[in-house]
Coordinates of C-alpha atoms in Angstrom, one line a residue:
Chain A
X27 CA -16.6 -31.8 -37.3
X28 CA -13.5 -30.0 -35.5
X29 CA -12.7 -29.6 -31.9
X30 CA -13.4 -26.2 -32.6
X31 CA -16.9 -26.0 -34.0
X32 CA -20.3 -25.4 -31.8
X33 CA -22.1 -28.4 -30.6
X34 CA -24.6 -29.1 -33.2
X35 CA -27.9 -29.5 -31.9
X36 CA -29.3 -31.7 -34.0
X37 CA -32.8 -32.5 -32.2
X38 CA -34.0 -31.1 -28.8
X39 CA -32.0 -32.5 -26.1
X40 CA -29.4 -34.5 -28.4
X41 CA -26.0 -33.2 -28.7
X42 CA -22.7 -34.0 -31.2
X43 CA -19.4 -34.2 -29.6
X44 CA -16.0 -34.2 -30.1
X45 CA -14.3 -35.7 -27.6
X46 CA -12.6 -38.7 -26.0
X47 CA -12.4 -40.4 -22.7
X48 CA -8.7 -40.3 -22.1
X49 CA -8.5 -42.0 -19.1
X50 CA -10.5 -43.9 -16.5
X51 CA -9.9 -44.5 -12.6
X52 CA -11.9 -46.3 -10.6
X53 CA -11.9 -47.4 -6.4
X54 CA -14.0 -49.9 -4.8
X55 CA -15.6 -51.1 -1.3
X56 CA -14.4 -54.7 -0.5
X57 CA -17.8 -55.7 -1.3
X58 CA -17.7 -54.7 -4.9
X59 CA -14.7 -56.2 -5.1
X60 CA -16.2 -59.5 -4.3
X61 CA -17.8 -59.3 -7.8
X62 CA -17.5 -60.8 -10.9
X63 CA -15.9 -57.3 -11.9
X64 CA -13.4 -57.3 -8.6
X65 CA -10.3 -57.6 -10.5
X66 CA -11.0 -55.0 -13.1
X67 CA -11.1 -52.3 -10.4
X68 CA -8.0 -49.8 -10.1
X69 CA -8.0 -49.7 -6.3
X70 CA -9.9 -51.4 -3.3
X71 CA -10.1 -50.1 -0.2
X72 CA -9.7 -52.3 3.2
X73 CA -13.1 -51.2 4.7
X74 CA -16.3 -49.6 4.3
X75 CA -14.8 -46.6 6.3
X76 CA -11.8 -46.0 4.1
X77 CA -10.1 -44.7 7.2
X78 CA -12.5 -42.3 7.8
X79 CA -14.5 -41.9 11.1
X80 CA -18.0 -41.6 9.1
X81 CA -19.6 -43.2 5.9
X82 CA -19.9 -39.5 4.8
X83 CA -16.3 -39.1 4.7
X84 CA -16.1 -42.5 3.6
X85 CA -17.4 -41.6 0.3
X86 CA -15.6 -38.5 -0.2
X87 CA -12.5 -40.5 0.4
X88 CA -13.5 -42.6 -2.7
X89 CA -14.0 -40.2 -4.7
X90 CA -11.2 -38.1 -3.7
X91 CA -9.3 -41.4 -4.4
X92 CA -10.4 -42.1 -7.6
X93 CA -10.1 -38.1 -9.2
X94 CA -6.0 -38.3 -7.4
X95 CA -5.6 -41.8 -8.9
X96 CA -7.1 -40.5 -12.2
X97 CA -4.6 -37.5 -12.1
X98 CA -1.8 -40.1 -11.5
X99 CA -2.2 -42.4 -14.0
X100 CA -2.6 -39.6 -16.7
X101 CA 0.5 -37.7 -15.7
X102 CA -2.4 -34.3 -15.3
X103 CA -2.0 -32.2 -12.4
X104 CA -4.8 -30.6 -11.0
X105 CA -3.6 -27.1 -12.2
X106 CA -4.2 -28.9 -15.4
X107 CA -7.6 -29.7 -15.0
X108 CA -9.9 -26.9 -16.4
X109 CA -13.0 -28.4 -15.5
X110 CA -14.6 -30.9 -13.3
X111 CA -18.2 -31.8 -13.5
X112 CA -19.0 -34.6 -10.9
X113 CA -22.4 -35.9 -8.4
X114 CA -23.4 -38.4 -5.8
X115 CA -26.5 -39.2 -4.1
X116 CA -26.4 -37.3 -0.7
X117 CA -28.1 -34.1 0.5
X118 CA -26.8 -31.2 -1.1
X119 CA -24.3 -33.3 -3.1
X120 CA -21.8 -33.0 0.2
X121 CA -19.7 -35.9 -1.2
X122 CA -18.9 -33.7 -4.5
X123 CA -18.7 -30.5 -2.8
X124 CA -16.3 -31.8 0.3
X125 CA -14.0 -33.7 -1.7
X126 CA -13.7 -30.7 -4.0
X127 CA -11.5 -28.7 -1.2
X128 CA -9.0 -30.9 -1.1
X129 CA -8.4 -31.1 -5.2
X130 CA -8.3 -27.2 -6.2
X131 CA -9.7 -27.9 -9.7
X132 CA -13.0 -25.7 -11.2
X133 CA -16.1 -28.1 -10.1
X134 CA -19.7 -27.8 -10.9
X135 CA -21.6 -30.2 -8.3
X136 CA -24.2 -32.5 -10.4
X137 CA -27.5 -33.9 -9.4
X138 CA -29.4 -36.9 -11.2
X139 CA -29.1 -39.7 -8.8
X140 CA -27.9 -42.6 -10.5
X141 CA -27.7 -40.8 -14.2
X142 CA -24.8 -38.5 -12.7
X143 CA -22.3 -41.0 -14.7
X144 CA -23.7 -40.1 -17.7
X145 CA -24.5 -36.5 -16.8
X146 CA -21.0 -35.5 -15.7
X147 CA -19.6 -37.1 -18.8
X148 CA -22.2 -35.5 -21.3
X149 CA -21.4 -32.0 -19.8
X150 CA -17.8 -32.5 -19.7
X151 CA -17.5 -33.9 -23.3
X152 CA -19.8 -31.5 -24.1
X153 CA -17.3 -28.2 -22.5
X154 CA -14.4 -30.0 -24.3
X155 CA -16.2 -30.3 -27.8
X156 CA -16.9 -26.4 -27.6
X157 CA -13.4 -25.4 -26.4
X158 CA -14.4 -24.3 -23.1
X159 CA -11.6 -27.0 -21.6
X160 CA -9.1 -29.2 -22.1
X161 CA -9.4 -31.4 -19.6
X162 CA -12.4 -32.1 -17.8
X163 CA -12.7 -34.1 -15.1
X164 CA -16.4 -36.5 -14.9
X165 CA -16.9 -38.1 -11.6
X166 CA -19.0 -40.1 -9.5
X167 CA -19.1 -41.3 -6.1
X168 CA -21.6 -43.6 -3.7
X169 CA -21.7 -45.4 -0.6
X170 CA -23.9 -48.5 0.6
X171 CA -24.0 -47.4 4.1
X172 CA -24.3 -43.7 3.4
X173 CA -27.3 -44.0 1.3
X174 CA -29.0 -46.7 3.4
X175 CA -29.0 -44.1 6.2
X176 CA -30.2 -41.5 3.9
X177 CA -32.6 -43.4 2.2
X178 CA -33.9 -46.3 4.2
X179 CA -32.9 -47.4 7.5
X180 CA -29.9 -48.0 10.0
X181 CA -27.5 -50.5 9.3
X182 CA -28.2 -53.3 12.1
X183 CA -32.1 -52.5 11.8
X184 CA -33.5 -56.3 10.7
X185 CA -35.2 -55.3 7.5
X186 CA -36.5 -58.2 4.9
X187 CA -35.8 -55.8 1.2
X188 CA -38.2 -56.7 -1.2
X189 CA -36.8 -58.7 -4.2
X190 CA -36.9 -55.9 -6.2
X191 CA -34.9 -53.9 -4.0
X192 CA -31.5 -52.6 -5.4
X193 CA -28.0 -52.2 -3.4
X194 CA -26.1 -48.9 -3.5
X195 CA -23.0 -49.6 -4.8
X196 CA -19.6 -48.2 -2.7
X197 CA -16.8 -46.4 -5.0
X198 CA -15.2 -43.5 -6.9
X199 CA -14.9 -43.9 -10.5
X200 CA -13.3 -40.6 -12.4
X201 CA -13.5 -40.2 -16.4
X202 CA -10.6 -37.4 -18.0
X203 CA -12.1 -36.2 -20.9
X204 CA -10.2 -34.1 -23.7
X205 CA -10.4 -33.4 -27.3
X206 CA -9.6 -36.1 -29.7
X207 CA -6.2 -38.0 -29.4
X208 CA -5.2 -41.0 -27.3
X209 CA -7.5 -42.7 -25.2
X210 CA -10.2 -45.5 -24.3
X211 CA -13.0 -44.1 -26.4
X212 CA -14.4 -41.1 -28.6
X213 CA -17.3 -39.6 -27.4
X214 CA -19.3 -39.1 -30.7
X215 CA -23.1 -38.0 -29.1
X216 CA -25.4 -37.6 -25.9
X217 CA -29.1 -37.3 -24.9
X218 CA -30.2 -35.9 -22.6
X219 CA -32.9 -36.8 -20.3
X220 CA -36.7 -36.1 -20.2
X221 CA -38.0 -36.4 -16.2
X222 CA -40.2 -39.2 -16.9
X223 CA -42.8 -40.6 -14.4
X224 CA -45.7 -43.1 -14.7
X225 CA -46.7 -42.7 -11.8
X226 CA -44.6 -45.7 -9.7
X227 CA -44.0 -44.7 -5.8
X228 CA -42.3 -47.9 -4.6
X229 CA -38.9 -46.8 -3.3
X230 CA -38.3 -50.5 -3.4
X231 CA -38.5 -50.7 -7.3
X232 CA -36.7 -48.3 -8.6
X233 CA -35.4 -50.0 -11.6
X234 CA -39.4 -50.4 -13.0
X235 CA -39.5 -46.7 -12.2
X236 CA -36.5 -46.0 -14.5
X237 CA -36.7 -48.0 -17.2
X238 CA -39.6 -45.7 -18.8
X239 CA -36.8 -43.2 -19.1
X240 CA -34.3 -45.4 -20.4
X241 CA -36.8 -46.5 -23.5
X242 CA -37.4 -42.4 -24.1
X243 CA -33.5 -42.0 -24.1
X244 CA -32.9 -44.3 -26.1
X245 CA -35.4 -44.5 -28.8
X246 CA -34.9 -40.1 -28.8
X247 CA -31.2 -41.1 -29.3
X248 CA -31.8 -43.8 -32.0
X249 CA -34.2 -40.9 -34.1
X250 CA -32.0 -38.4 -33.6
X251 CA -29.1 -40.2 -35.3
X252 CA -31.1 -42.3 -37.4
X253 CA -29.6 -45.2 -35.5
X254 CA -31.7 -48.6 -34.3
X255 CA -30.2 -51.1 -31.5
X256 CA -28.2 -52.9 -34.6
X257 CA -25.8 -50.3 -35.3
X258 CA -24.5 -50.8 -31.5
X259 CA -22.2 -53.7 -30.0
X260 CA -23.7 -52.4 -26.4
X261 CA -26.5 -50.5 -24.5
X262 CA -24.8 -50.4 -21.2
X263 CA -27.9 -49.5 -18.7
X264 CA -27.8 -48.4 -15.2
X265 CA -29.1 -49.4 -13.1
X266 CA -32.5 -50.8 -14.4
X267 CA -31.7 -54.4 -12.2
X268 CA -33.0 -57.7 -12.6
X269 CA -36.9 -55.8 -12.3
X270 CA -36.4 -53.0 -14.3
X271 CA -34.2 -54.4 -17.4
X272 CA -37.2 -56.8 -18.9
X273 CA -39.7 -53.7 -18.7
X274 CA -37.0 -51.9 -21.0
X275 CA -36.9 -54.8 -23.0
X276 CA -40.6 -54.8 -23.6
X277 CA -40.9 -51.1 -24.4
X278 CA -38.3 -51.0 -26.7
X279 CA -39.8 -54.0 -28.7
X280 CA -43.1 -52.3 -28.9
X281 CA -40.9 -50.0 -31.0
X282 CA -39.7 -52.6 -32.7
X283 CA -36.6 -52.2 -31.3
X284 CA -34.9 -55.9 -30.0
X285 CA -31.5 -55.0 -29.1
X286 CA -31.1 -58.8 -27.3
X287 CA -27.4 -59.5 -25.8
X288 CA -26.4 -56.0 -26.9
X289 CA -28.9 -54.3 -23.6
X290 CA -26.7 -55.2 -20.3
X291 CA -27.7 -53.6 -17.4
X292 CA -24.6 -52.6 -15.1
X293 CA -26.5 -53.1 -11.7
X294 CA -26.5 -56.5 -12.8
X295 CA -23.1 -56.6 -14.1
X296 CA -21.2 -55.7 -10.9
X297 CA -22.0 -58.6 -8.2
X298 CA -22.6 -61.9 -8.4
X299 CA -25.6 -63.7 -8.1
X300 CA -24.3 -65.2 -4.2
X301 CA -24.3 -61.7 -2.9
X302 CA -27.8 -61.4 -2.6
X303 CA -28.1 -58.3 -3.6
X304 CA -31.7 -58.7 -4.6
X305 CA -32.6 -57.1 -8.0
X306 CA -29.1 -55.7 -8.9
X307 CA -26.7 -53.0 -7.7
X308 CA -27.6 -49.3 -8.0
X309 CA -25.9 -46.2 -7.3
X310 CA -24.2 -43.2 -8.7
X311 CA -20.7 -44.6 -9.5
X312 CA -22.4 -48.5 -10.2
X313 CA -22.5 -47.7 -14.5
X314 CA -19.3 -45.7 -14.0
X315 CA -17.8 -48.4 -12.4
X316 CA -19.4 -50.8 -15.1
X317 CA -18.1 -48.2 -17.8
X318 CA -14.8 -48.0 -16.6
X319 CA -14.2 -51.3 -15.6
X320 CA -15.6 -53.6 -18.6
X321 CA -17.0 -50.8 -21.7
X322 CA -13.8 -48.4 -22.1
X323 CA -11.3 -51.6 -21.8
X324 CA -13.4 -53.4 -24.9
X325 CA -14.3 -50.4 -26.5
X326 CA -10.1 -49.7 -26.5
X327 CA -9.4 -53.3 -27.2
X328 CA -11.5 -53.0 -30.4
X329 CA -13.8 -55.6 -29.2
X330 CA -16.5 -53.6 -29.2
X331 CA -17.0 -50.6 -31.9
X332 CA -20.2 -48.5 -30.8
X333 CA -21.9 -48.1 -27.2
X334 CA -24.4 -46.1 -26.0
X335 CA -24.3 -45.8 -21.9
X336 CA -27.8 -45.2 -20.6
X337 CA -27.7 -44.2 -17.0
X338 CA -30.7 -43.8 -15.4
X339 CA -31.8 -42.1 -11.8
X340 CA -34.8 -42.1 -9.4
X341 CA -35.3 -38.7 -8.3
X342 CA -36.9 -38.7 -5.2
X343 CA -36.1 -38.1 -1.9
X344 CA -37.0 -39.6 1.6
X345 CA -39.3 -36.8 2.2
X346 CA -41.3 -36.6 -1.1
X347 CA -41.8 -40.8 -1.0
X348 CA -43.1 -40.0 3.0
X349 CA -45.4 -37.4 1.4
X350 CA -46.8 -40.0 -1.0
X351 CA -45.2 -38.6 -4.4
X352 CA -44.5 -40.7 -7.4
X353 CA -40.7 -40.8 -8.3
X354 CA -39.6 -39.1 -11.1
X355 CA -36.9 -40.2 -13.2
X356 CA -34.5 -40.0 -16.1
X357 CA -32.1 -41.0 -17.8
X358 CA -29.2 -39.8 -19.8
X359 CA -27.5 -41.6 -23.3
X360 CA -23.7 -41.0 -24.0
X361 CA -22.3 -42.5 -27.4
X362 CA -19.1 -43.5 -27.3
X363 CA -17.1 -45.6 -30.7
X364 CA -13.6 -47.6 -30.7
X365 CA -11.2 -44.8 -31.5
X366 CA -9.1 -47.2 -33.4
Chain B
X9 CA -47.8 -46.4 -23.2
X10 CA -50.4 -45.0 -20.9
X11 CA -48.9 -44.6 -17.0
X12 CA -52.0 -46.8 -15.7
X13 CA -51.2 -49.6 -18.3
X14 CA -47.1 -49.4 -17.6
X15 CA -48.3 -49.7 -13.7
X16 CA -50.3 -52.7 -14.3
X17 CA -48.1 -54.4 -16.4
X18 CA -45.3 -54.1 -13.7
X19 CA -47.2 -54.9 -11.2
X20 CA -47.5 -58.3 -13.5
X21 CA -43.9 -58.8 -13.8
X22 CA -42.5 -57.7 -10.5
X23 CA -41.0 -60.5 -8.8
X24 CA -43.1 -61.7 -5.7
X25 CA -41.6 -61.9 -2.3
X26 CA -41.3 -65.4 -1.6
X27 CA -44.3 -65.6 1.2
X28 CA -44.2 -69.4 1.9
X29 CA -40.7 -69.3 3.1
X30 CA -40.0 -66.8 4.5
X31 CA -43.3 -67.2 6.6
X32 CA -41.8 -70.7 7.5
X33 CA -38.3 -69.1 8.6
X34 CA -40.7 -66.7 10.7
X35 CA -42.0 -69.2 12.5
X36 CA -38.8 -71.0 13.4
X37 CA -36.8 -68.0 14.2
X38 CA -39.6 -66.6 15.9
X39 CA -40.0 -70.1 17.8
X40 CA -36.4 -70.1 18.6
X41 CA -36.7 -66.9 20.4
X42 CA -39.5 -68.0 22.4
X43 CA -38.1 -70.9 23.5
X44 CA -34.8 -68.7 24.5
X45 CA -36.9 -66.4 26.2
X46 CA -38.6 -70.0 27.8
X47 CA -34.9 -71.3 28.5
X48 CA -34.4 -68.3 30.3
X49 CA -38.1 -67.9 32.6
X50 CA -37.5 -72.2 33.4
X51 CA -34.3 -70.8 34.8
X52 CA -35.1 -67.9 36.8
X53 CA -38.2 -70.2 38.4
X54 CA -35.6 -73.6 39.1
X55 CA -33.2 -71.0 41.3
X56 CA -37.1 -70.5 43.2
X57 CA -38.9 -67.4 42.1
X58 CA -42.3 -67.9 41.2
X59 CA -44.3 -67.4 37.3
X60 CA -45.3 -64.3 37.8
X61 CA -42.3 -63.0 39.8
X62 CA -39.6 -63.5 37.0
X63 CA -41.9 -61.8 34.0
X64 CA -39.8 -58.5 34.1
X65 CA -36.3 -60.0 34.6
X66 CA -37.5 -62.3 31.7
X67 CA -37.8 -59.2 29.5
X68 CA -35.0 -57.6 30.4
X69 CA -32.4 -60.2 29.9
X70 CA -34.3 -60.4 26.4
X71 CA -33.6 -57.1 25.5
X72 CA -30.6 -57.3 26.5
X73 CA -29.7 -60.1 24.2
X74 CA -31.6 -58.4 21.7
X75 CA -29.6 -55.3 22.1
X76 CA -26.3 -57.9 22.4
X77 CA -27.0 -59.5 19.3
X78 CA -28.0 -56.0 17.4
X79 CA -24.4 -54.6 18.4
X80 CA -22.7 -57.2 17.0
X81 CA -24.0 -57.0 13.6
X82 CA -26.5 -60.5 14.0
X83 CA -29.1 -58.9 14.4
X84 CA -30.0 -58.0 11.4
X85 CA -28.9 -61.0 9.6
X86 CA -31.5 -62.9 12.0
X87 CA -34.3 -60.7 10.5
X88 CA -33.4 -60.8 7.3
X89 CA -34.4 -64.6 8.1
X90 CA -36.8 -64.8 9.9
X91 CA -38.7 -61.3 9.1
X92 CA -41.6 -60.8 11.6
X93 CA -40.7 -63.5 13.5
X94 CA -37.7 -61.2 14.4
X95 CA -39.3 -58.1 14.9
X96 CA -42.1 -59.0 16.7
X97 CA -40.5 -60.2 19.5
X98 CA -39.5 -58.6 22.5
X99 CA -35.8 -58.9 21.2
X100 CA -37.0 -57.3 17.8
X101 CA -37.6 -54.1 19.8
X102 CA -34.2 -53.9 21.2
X103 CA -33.1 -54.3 18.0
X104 CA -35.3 -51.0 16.5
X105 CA -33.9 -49.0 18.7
X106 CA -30.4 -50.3 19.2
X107 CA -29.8 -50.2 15.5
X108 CA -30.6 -46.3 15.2
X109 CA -28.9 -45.6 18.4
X110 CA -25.4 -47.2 17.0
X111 CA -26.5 -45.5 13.6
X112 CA -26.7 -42.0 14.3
X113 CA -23.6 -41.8 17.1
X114 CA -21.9 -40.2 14.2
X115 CA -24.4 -37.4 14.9
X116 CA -23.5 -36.5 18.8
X117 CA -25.2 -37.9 21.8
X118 CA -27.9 -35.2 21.0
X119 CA -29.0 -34.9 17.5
X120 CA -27.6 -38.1 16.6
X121 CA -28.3 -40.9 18.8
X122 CA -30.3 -38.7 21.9
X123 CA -32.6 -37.5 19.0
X124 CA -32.7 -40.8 16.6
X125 CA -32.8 -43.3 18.7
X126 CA -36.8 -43.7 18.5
X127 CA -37.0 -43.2 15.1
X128 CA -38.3 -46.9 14.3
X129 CA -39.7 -47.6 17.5
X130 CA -41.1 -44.4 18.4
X131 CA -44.4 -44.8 16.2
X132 CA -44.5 -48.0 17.8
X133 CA -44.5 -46.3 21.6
X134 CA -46.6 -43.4 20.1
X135 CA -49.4 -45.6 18.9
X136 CA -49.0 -48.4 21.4
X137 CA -49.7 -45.5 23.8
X138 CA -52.7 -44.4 22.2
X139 CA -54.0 -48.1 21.9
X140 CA -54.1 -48.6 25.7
X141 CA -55.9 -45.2 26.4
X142 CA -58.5 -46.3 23.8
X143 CA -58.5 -49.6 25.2
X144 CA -58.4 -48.3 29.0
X145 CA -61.5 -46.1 28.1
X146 CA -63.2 -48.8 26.9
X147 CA -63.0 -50.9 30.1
X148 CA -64.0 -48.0 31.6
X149 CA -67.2 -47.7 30.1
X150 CA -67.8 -51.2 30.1
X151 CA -66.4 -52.2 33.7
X152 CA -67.2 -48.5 35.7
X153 CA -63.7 -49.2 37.1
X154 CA -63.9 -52.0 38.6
X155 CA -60.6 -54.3 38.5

């Protein structure tokens, strides 16, 4: 297929493209850098305020940080930049929005929770792979303190989480995506989502929420391409967590599908087991970070040939889990092969 | 798979809390408290006040250790402990409303910390309220007034 041709839609919701991830960036809390991935990250910032006087700006500042850093590394100025696609996790998507005045490039502000990674990067490849840019710009941003205030309570409230509570994590990750050429990895196919929801309200378990989503995705991605779990090296998932990544497991074998080692999860890929993070980290930018930090690297490396990145997002609010909803969530597949 | 199933089976697999321990750090945090808050009612009555005399200055100098330990950030590592037997404490209420009152200073002294700073307690105060009118009403009917 050329750069030039139409996206094929090949089944409802699946989409070719023709595309690669040129370049990665990525900035961290000092928290995440603490993890097993800490050294992998492009950029860690001294506190949880990045300078800033609120966690608000806090999170801009990351993913301000990450998109300049991005820029920098690629030799791209923003005039350069036709397109950005990017999302975080507060009301009305301020992080996106704010940190767009300072960069001057075209943005569309996303929203799918902790899917975003792979929502910003599906869109973008997908406007590269039908000409309408050539560069685009995916990004992600989220903030531990920012959410928890959002989300769940003040900082120095003594709160016991439940073990199957999840940790937002804090960072910018950026992705530059072009047409084919040089880069970390071609972007070959993407899913996107169905809102799933089985009726789950605990705010606490997200990850048992999502992972009905994440089995949808994936088997919907698998049919479309006449794939199964052997033809990849990884399913990078995020961020099902220590409660939501067996449930995964269990749906996807009672499709006979057993992908094994290949299924990681990236909320329990980025801290360690000391941090006590509970079930896992979660987040916008926690698969991006995962992505960027560990996929691209061995996917560029030729470690790794084929990976699909599954991120997946709870879509409720504060107010609709008060009102006694169920949280409704989804999940979105990018395929990405070794370019090499 | 049919939502009720996927419910049930997840309720199987999720990962209980861990209910024997942490209601055993309860108790000794919780106990701990209490015997600060003893500590500090032996010495108010050694310097000569009586029991019922030092009750209020008892509380306050909780709270304020509450509130103390709250805005220095150990607060909350305490309950993470010691759960209830943090919060339920007299020092577990400075804490719910010293943690939204630092929280929301980003917001202004009005609609940040003027306007948050109940927002854990205040169903606490709202309720507790209610509970002693029902409660008061009671003895009324019971006792006609009488002390």
């Amino acid at each position: 297929m050329s750069a030039q041709a139409a996206p094929a839609l090949a089944q409802r919701g699946h989409l070719r493209l023709d595309a690669v991830i040129g370049a990665a960036a990525t900035v961290v809390g000092p928290f995440e850098a603490k993890g097993p991935l800490g050294h992998l990250f492009d950029r860690v910032v001294k506190d949880d305020l990045c300078g800033e006087k609120s966690y608000e700006r806090a999170e801009q500042c990351l993913l301000r940080g990450a998109v300049e850093l991005l820029l920098d590394r690629s030799g791209v100025g923003a005039a350069d930049v036709d397109l950005m696609l990017a999302g975080d996790l507060l009301d009305q998507i301020t992080t996106t929005n704010f940190a767009g005045r300072d960069l001057g490039v075209p943005l569309l502000g996303l929203y799918s929770a902790c899917a975003t990674t792979s929502e910003s990067l599906l869109l973008a490849g997908l406007a590269v792979t039908a000409g309408a840019a050539r560069q685009a710009i995916a990004a992600t941003a989220s903030h531990h303190n920012a959410a928890e205030r959002q989300y769940r309570y003040p900082l120095e409230l003594g709160v016991q989480r439940a073990p199957t509570a999840q940790w937002t994590a804090t960072g910018g990750a950026a992705f530059l995506v072009r047409p084919a050429g040089e880069g970390l990895a071609r972007m070959v196919s993407a899913t996107v989502g169905t809102i799933q929801d089985y009726g789950l309200k605990d705010p606490n378990n997200m990850g048992a929420a999502m992972a009905p989503a994440a089995a949808d995705t994936i088997l919907r991605h698998f049919r479309a391409r006449g794939q199964t779990s052997r033809d990849y090296d990884l399913i990078l998932t995020g961020d099902l967590a220590r409660a939501g990544s067996p449930l995964l497991e269990e749906l996807l074998a009672e499709q006979r599908e057993h992908p094994g080692e290949r299924l990681q999860d990236a909320g329990m890929l980025l801290y360690a087991e000391e941090q006590d993070v509970h079930a896992g980290g979660s987040g916008a930018v926690c698969s991006a970070l995962v992505l960027a930090s560990l996929a691209l690297p061995r996917l560029r490396r030729g470690e790794i040939r084929r990976a699909l990145l599954v991120a997946t997002g709870s879509l409720h609010s504060p107010r609709s889990y008060q009102q006694g909803e169920s949280i409704p969530t989804v999940a979105h597949a990018v395929e990405l092969e070794a370019i090499s | 798979m049919e939502p009720k199933e996927y419910r049930q089976r997840v309720r199987r697999m999720e990962q209980p809390r861990p209910v024997a321990r942490n209601a055993l750090w309860a108790f000794v945090v919780g106990g701990l408290i209490c015997v600060v808050g003893q500590g500090v009612q032996s010495g108010l009555m050694s310097l000569g006040y009586d029991q019922e005399s030092v009750k209020a200055p008892v509380s306050i100098i909780l709270v304020f250790l509450g509130s103390l330990a709250t805005a220095l950030g150990l607060y909350d590592r305490l309950a993470k402990l010691g759960g209830m037997g943090a919060n339920l404490p007299i020092t577990g209420f400075a804490n719910s409303v010293v943690a939204p009152a630092m929280e929301f200073k980003q917001e202004g002294p009005i609609m940040g910390t003027g306007a948050r700073i109940f927002q854990v307690a205040g169903p606490v105060i709202a309720y507790g309220l209610l509970t002693a009118f029902v409660v008061g009403l009671v003895r009324f009917a019971i006792s006609g007034g009488k002390p």
